[in-house]
Coordinates of C-alpha atoms in Angstrom, one line a residue:
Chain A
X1 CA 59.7 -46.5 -27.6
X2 CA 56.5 -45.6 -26.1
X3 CA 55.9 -46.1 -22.5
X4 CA 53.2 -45.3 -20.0
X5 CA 53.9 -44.7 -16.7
X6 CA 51.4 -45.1 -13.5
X7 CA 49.0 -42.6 -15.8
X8 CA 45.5 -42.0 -14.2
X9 CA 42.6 -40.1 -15.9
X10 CA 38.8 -40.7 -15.9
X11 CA 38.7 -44.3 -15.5
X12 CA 42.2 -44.9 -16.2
X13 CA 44.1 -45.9 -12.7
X14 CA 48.0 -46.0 -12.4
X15 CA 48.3 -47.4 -15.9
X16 CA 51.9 -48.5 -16.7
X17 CA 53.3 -50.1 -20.0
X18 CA 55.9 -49.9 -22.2
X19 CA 56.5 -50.8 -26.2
X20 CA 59.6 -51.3 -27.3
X21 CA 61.2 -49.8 -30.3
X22 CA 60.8 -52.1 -33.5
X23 CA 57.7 -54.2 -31.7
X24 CA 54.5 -53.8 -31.7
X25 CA 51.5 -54.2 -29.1
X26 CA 48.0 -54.6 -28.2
X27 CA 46.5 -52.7 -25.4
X28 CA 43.0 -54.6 -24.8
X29 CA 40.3 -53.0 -22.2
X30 CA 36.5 -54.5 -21.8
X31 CA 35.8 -50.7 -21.6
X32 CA 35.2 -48.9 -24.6
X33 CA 35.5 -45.9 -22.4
X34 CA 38.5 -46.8 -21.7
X35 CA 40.1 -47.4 -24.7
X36 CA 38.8 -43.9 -26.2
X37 CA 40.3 -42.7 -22.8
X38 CA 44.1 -44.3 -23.6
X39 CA 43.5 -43.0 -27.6
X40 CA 42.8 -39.2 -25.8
X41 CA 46.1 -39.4 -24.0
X42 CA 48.3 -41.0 -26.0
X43 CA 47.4 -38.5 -28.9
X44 CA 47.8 -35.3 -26.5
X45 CA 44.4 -34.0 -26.1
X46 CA 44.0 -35.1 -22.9
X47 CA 45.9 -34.5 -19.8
X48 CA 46.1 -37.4 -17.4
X49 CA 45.5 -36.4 -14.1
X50 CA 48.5 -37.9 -13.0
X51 CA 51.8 -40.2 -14.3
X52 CA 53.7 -39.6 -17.5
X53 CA 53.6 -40.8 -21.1
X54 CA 56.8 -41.2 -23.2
X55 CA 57.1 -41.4 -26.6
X56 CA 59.8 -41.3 -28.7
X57 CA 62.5 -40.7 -25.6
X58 CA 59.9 -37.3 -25.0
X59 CA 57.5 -36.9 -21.7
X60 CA 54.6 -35.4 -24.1
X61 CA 52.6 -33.7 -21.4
X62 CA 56.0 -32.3 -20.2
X63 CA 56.6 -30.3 -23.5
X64 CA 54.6 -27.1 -23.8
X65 CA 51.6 -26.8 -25.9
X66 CA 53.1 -25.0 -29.0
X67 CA 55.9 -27.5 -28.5
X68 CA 53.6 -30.7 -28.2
X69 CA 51.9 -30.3 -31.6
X70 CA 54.8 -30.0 -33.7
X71 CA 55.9 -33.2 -31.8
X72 CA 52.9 -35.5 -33.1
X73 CA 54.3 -35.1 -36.9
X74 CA 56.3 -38.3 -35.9
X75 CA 53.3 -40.0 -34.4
X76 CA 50.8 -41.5 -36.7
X77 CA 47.2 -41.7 -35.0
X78 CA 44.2 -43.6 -36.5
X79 CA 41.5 -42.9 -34.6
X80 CA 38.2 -45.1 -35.0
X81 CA 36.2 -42.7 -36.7
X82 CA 39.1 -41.4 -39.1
X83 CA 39.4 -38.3 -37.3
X84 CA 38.8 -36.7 -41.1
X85 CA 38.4 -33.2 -41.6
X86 CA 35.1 -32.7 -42.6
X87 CA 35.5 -29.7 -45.1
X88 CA 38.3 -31.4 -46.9
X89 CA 38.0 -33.9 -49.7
X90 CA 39.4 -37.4 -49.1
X91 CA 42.4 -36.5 -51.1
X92 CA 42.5 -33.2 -49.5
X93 CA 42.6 -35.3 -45.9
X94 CA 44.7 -37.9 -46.8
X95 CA 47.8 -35.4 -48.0
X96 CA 46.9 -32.8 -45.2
X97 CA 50.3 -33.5 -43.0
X98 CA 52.1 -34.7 -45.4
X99 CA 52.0 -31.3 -47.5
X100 CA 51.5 -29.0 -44.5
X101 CA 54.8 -30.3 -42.8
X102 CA 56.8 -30.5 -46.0
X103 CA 57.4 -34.3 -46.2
X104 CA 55.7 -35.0 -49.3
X105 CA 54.3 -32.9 -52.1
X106 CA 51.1 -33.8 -53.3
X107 CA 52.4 -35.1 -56.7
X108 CA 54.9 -37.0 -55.6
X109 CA 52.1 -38.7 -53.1
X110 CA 50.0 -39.8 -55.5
X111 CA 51.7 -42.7 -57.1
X112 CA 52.2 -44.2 -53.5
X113 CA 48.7 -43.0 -52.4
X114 CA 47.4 -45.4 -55.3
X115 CA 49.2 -48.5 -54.8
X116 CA 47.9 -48.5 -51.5
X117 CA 44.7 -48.2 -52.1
X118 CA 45.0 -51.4 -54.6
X119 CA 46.4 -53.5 -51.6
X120 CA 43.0 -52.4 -49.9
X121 CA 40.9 -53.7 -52.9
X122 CA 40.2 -50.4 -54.7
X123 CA 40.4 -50.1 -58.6
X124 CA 42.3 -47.2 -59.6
X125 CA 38.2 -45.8 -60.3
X126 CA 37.5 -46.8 -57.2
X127 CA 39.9 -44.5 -55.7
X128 CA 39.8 -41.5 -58.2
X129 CA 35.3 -41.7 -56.6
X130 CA 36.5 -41.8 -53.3
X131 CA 38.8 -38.8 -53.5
X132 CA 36.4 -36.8 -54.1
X133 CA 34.1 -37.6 -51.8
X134 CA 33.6 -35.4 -48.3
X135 CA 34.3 -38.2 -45.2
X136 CA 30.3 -37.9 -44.4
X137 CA 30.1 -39.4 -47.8
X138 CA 32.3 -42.1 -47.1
X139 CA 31.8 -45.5 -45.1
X140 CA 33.3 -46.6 -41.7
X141 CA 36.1 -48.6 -43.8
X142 CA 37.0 -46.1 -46.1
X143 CA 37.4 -43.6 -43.4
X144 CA 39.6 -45.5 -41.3
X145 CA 41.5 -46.5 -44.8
X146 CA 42.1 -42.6 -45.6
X147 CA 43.1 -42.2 -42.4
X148 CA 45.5 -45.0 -42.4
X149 CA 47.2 -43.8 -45.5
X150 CA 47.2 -39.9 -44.1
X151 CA 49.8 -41.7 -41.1
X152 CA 51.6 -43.8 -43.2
X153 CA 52.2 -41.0 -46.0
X154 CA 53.8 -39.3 -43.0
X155 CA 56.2 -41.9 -42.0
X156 CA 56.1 -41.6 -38.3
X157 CA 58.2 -43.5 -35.8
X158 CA 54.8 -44.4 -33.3
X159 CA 51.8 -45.6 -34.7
X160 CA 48.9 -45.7 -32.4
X161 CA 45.3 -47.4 -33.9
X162 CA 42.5 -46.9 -32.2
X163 CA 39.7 -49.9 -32.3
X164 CA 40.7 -50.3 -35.9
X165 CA 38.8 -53.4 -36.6
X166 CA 36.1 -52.6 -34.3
X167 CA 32.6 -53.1 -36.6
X168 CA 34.0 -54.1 -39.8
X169 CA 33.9 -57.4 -41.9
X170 CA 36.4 -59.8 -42.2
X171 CA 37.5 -59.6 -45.3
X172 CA 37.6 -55.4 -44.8
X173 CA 39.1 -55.8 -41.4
X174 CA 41.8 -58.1 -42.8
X175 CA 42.7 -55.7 -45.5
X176 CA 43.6 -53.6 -42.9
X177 CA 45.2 -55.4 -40.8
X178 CA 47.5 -57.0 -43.1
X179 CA 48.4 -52.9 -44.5
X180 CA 49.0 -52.1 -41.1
X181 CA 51.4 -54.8 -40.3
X182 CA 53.1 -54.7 -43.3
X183 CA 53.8 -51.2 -42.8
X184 CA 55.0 -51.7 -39.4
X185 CA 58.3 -53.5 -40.8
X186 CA 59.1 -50.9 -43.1
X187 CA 61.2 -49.2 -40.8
X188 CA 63.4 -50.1 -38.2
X189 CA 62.7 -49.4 -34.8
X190 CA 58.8 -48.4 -35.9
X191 CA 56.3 -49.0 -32.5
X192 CA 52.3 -49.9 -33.7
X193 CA 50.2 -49.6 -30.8
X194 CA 46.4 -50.9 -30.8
X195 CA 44.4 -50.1 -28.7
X196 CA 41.5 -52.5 -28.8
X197 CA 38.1 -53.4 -27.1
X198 CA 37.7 -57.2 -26.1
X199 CA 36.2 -58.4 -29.2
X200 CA 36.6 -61.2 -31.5
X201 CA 38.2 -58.5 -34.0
X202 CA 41.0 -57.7 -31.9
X203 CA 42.3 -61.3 -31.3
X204 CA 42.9 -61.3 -34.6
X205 CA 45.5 -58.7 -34.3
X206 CA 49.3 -60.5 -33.5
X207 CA 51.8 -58.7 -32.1
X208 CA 54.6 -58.9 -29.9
X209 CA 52.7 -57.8 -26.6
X210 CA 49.4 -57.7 -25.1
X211 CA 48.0 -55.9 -22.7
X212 CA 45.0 -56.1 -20.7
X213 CA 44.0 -53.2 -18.9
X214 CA 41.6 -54.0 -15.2
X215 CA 38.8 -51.8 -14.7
Chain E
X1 CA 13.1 -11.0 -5.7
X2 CA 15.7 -8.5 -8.2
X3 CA 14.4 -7.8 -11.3
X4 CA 16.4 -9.7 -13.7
X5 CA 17.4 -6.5 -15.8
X6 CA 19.3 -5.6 -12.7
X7 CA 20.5 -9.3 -11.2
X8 CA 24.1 -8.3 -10.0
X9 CA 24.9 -12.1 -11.0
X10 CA 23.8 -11.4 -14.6
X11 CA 25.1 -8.0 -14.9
X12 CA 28.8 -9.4 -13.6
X13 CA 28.3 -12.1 -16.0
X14 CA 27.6 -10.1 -19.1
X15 CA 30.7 -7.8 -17.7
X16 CA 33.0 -10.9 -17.8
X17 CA 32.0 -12.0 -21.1
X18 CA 32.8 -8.6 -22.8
X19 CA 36.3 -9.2 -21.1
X20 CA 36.5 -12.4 -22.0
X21 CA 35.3 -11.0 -25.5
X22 CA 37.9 -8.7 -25.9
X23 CA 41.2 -10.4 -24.7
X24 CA 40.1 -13.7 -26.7
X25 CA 39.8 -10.9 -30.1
X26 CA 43.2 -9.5 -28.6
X27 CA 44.5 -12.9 -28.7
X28 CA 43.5 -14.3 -31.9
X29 CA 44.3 -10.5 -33.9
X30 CA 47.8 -10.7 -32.0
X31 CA 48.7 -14.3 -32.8
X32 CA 47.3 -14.0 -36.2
X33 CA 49.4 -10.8 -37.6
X34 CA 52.7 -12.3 -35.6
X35 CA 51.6 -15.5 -38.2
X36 CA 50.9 -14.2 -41.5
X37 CA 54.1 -15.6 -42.7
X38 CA 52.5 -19.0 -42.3
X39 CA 50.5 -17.7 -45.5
X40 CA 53.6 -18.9 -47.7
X41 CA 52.8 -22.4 -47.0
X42 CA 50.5 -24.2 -49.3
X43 CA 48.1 -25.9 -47.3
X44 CA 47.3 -22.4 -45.2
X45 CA 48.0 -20.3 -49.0
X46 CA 44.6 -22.9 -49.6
X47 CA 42.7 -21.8 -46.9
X48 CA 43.0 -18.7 -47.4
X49 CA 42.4 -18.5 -51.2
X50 CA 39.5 -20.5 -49.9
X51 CA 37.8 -17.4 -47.5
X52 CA 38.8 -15.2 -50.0
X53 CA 36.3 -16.9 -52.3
X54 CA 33.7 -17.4 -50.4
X55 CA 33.9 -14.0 -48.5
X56 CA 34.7 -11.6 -51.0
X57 CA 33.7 -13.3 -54.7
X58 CA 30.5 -14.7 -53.8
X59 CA 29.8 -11.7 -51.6
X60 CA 30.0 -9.3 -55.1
X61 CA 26.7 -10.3 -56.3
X62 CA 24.7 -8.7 -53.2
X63 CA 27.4 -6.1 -53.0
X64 CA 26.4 -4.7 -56.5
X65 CA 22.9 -5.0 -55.7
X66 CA 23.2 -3.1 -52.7
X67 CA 25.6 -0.9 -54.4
X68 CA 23.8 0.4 -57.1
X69 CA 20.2 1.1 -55.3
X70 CA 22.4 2.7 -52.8
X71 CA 24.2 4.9 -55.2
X72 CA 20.7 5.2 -57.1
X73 CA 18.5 6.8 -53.9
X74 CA 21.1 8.9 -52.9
X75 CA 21.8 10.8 -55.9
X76 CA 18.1 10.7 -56.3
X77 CA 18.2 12.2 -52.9
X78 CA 20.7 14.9 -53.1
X79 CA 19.5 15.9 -56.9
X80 CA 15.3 16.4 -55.2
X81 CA 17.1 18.6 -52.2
X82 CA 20.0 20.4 -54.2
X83 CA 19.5 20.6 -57.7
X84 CA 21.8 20.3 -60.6
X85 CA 24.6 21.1 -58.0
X86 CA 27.5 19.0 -59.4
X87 CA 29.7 20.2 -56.5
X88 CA 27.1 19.7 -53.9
X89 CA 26.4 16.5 -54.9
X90 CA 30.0 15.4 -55.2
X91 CA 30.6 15.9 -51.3
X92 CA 27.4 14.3 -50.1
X93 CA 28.1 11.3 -52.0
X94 CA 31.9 11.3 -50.4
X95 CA 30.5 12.0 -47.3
X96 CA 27.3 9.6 -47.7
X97 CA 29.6 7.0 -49.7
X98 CA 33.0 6.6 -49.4
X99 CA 33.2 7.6 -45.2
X100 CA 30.1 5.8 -44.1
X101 CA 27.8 3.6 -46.2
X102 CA 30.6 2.1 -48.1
X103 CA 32.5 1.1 -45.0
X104 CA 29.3 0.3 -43.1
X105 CA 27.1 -2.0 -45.6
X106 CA 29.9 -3.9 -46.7
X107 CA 30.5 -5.0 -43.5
X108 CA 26.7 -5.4 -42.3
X109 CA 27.0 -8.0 -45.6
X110 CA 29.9 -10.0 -44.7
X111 CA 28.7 -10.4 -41.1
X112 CA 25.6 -11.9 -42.5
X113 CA 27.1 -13.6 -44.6
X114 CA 30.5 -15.1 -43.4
X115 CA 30.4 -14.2 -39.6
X116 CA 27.9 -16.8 -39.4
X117 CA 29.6 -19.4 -41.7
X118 CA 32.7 -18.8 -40.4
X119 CA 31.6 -19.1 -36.5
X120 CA 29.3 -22.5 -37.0
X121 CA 32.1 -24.2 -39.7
X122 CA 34.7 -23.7 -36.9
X123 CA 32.0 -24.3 -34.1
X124 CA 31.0 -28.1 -36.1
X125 CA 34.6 -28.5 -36.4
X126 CA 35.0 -28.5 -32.8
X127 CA 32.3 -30.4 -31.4
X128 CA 33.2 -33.3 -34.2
X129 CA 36.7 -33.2 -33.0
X130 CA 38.2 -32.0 -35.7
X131 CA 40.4 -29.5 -33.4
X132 CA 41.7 -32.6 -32.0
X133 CA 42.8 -34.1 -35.3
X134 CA 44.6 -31.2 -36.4
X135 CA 46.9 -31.0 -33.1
X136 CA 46.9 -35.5 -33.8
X137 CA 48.3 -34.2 -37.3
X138 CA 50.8 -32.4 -35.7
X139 CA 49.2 -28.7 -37.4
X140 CA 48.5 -26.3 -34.8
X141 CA 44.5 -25.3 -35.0
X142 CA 45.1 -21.8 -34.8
X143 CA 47.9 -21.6 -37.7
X144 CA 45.4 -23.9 -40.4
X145 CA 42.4 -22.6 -38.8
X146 CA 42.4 -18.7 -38.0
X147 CA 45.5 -17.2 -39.4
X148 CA 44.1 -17.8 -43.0
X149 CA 40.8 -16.8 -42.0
X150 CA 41.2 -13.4 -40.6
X151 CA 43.7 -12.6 -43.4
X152 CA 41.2 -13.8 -46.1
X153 CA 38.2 -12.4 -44.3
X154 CA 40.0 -8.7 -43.7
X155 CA 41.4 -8.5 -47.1
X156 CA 37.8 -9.1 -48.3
X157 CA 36.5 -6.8 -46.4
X158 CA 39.0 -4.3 -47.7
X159 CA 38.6 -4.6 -51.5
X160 CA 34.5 -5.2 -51.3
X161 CA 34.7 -1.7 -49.2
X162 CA 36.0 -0.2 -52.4
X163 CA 34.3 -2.2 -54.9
X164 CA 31.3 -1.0 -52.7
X165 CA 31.9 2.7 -52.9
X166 CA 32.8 2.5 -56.7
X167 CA 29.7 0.6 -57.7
X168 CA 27.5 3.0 -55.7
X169 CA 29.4 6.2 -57.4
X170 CA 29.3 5.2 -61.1
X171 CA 25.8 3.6 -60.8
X172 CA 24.2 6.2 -58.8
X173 CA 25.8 8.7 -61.2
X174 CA 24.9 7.0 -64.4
X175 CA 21.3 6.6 -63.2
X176 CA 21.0 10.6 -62.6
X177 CA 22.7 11.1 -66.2
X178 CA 20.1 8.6 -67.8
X179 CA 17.3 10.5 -66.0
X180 CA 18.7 13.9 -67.2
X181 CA 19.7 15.5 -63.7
X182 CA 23.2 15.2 -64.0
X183 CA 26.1 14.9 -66.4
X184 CA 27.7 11.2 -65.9
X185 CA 31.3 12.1 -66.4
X186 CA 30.9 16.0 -65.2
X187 CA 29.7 14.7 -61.9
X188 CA 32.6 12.0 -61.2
X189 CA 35.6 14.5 -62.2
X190 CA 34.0 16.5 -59.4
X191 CA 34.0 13.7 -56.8
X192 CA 37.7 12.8 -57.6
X193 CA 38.8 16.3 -57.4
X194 CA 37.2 16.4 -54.0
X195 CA 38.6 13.2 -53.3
X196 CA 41.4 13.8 -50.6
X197 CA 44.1 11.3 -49.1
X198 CA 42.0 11.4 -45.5
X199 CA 38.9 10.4 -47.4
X200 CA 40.9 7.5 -48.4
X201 CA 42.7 6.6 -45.3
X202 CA 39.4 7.1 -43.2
X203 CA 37.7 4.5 -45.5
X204 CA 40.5 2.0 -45.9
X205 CA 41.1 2.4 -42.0
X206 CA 37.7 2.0 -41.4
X207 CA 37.3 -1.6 -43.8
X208 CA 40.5 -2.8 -42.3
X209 CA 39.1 -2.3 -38.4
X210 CA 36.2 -3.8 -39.3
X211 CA 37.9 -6.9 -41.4
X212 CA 39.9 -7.5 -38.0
X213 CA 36.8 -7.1 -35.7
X214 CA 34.6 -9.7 -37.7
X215 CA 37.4 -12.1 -38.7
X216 CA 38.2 -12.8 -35.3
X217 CA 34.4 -12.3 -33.7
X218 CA 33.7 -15.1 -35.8
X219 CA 36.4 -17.2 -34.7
X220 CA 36.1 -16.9 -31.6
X221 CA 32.8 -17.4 -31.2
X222 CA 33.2 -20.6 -33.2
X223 CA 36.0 -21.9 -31.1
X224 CA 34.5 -21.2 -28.1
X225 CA 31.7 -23.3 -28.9
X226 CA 31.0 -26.5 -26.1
X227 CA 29.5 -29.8 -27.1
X228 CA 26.2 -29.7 -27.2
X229 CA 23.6 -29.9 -30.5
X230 CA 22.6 -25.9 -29.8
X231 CA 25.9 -25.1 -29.8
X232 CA 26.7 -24.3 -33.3
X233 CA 23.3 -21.9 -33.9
X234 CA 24.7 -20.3 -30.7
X235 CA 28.0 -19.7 -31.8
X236 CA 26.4 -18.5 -35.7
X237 CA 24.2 -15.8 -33.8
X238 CA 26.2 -14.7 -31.5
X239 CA 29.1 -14.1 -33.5
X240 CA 26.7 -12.3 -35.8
X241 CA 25.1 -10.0 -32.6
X242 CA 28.6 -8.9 -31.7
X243 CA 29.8 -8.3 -34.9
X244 CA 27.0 -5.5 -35.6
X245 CA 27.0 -4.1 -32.2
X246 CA 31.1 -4.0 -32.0
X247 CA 31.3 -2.5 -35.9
X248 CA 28.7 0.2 -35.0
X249 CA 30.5 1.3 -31.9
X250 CA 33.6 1.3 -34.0
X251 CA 32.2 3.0 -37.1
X252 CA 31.0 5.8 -34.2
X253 CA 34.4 5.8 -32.6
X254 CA 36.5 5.8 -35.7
X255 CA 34.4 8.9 -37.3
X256 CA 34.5 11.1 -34.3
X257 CA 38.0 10.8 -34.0
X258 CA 38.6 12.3 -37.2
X259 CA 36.5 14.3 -38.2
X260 CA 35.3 15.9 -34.6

């Protein structure tokens, strides 16, 4: 479950919403500002000024700091720019968690790592190039692919996507789309959370719940 | 109108800074020693092998460069003013060598090299939001980030230190044997059995002080930095100021107190 509760910061006023478990929604702003705003909070960097986020049955911004990081290994956060590491190799970024936390060893990554990179439209060169690569190197697709894969290798119970259409074509947007979604049903009780500008990319996106946040 | 060298404002500013200086340093040395277990893990294990390269194995080439015209004008030196004095010559070089330039010029070489790297990678890292993506990833900044870097950057600093002081021995040696002033293996069986255990401890103490000191100067002038494009250049020369001011104060400090 994930659940917002009269949360105010920057241009954010008494926000209140709640997702629950096993569904999935679409939080939809005209504010761009806004939406980066909502991405801040819900992946706790940003303290609202007031009101209280829930995920996961835990108030984040009630848990200390060295208590709050530790929490987001059950989150998955895509954030529109990839949020990649920019000394790290793709490969390097996309089994960062993952091998940090213990879940998965690199090796036994890889196999899964591949085949979903073929569901995106990469040839098994394709993806052995783009490994290698630094995330300058890399395009805005790629990066938010990488960064896709890094939450789903980690299995997490909330996955929040910030703009992740936004700026891409059709055909790469709907590669997306469909990974995310089909991800989302792999485990019971999974939330996926968008978090979207008002764009013709984001009603694309079906899910259970929208969400249209007033300026 | 005060004269700017005496502005109370800027004089309490620079004071506050050197605290802020010192309990950030206290902070990141504390939190990093109570963490070197974290070292076990691989991703942090990576880091660390990481800084070890790039701070210590690419730092050898200028090292034994520096080494060997160091260790060449000094026994140069020493042979003009004493003569074929093999045991005069042994303690300068100890004194000359292994307590002060050894210590000393590694560490005026890793500051200009790796201070600065260290301080602008972390300082980029920051204003891109990497930071952020680490705590999104659920990896505390200061476990992938600084723990492996001041271990990897002190334990550089520690084994250049007496790669340093051997290079400059045997090649300062060897070039007085070649030039006929001194016998090569005469002269370094008189510095070893000069060689006592506070020569040692006052040389390894003095590397791992200043290993600490630029490790975490560098990192916490790089994440200190604030978003703004002059930012990271700040961040590179400060950390690189500090760390030859606070490494010659310490270098003074550490030698009076033993040897006064």
């Amino acid at each position: 479950m994930m659940r917002f509760d009269r949360v105010s910061t920057g241009t954010l006023r008494a926000v209140s919403f709640a997702v629950a478990d096993g569904t999935s929604a679409k939080i939809l702003s005209a504010s761009a500002d806004q939406i980066s705003e909502l991405f801040a909070v819900c992946s706790g960097v940003r303290r609202p000024e007031s009101g209280h986020v829930y995920m996961v049955d835990n108030d984040i911004y009630a848990l200390a700091p060295d208590a709050r990081i530790p929490f987001f290994r059950r989150i998955g956060m895509v954030p529109e720019s990839g949020g990649l590491i920019s000394n790290l190799k793709a490969w390097e970024n996309l089994i960062l968690p993952s091998w940090y936390h213990g879940t998965r060893p690199p090796a036994d990554a890889e196999g899964e790592v591949l085949a979903l990179f073929r569901e995106a439209g990469f040839s098994e060169e394709q993806v052995q190039t783009l490994m290698r690569k630094r995330p300058d190197e890399l395009t805005k697709y790629e990066k938010r692919l990488v960064a896709m894969i890094r939450a789903i290798l980690m299995d997490p119970d909330v996955l929040i996507y910030d703009s992740l259409l936004t700026g891409l074509d059709r055909e790469a947007a709907g590669r997306l789309l469909k990974l995310a979604q089909e991800f989302h049903h792999k485990k019971p009780g999974r939330v996926s959370v968008y978090l979207c500008p008002e764009d013709a990319a984001a009603e694309r996106i079906r899910t259970d719940q929208t969400v249209t946040l007033n300026n | 109108m005060i004269p700017t060298a005496l502005n109370p404002e800027r004089i309490g500013k620079s004071v506050l800074g050197l605290f802020d200086y010192v309990r950030g340093i206290y902070e990141l040395l504390s939190y990093s020693i109570k963490s070197l277990g974290l070292l076990a893990k691989p991703p942090i294990r990576q880091v660390f092998k990481k800084q070890i390269y790039f701070t210590g194995i690419e730092a050898l080439a200028p090292i034994t460069a520096i080494a060997t015209l160091s260790g060449i004008v000094i026994t140069t030196q020493i042979t003009s003013l004493a003569g074929q004095n093999i045991g005069l010559t042994a303690k300068i070089m100890l004194w000359v060598v292994v307590r002060e330039l050894g210590p000393l010029l590694t560490a005026i070489v890793i500051i200009a090299r790796s201070s600065s790297a260290t301080a602008s990678e972390l300082a980029t890292m920051k204003i891109r939001g990497e930071i952020d993506s680490l705590k999104m990833m659920g990896i505390h900044p200061g476990d992938y980030l600084v723990v492996p870097r001041i271990a990897g950057i002190t334990l550089s600093v520690i084994t250049v230190t007496f790669y340093f002081q051997m290079t400059a021995i045997i090649m300062g040696y060897a070039f007085a044997s070649l030039v006929g002033y001194l016998p090569f293996i005469k002269s370094l069986a008189g510095i070893v059995s000069i060689l006592s255990m506070k020569e040692v401890l006052v040389s390894l103490t003095k590397a791992v002080v200043f290993g600490l000191v630029i490790a975490s100067t560098s990192c916490y002038f790089g994440l200190r930095a604030r978003a703004s494009p002059t930012a990271v250049p700040q961040a590179a020369t400060g950390a690189v100021m500090r760390n030859l001011l606070t490494v010659f104060v310490l270098d003074g400090i550490l030698t009076y107190a033993f040897f006064v």
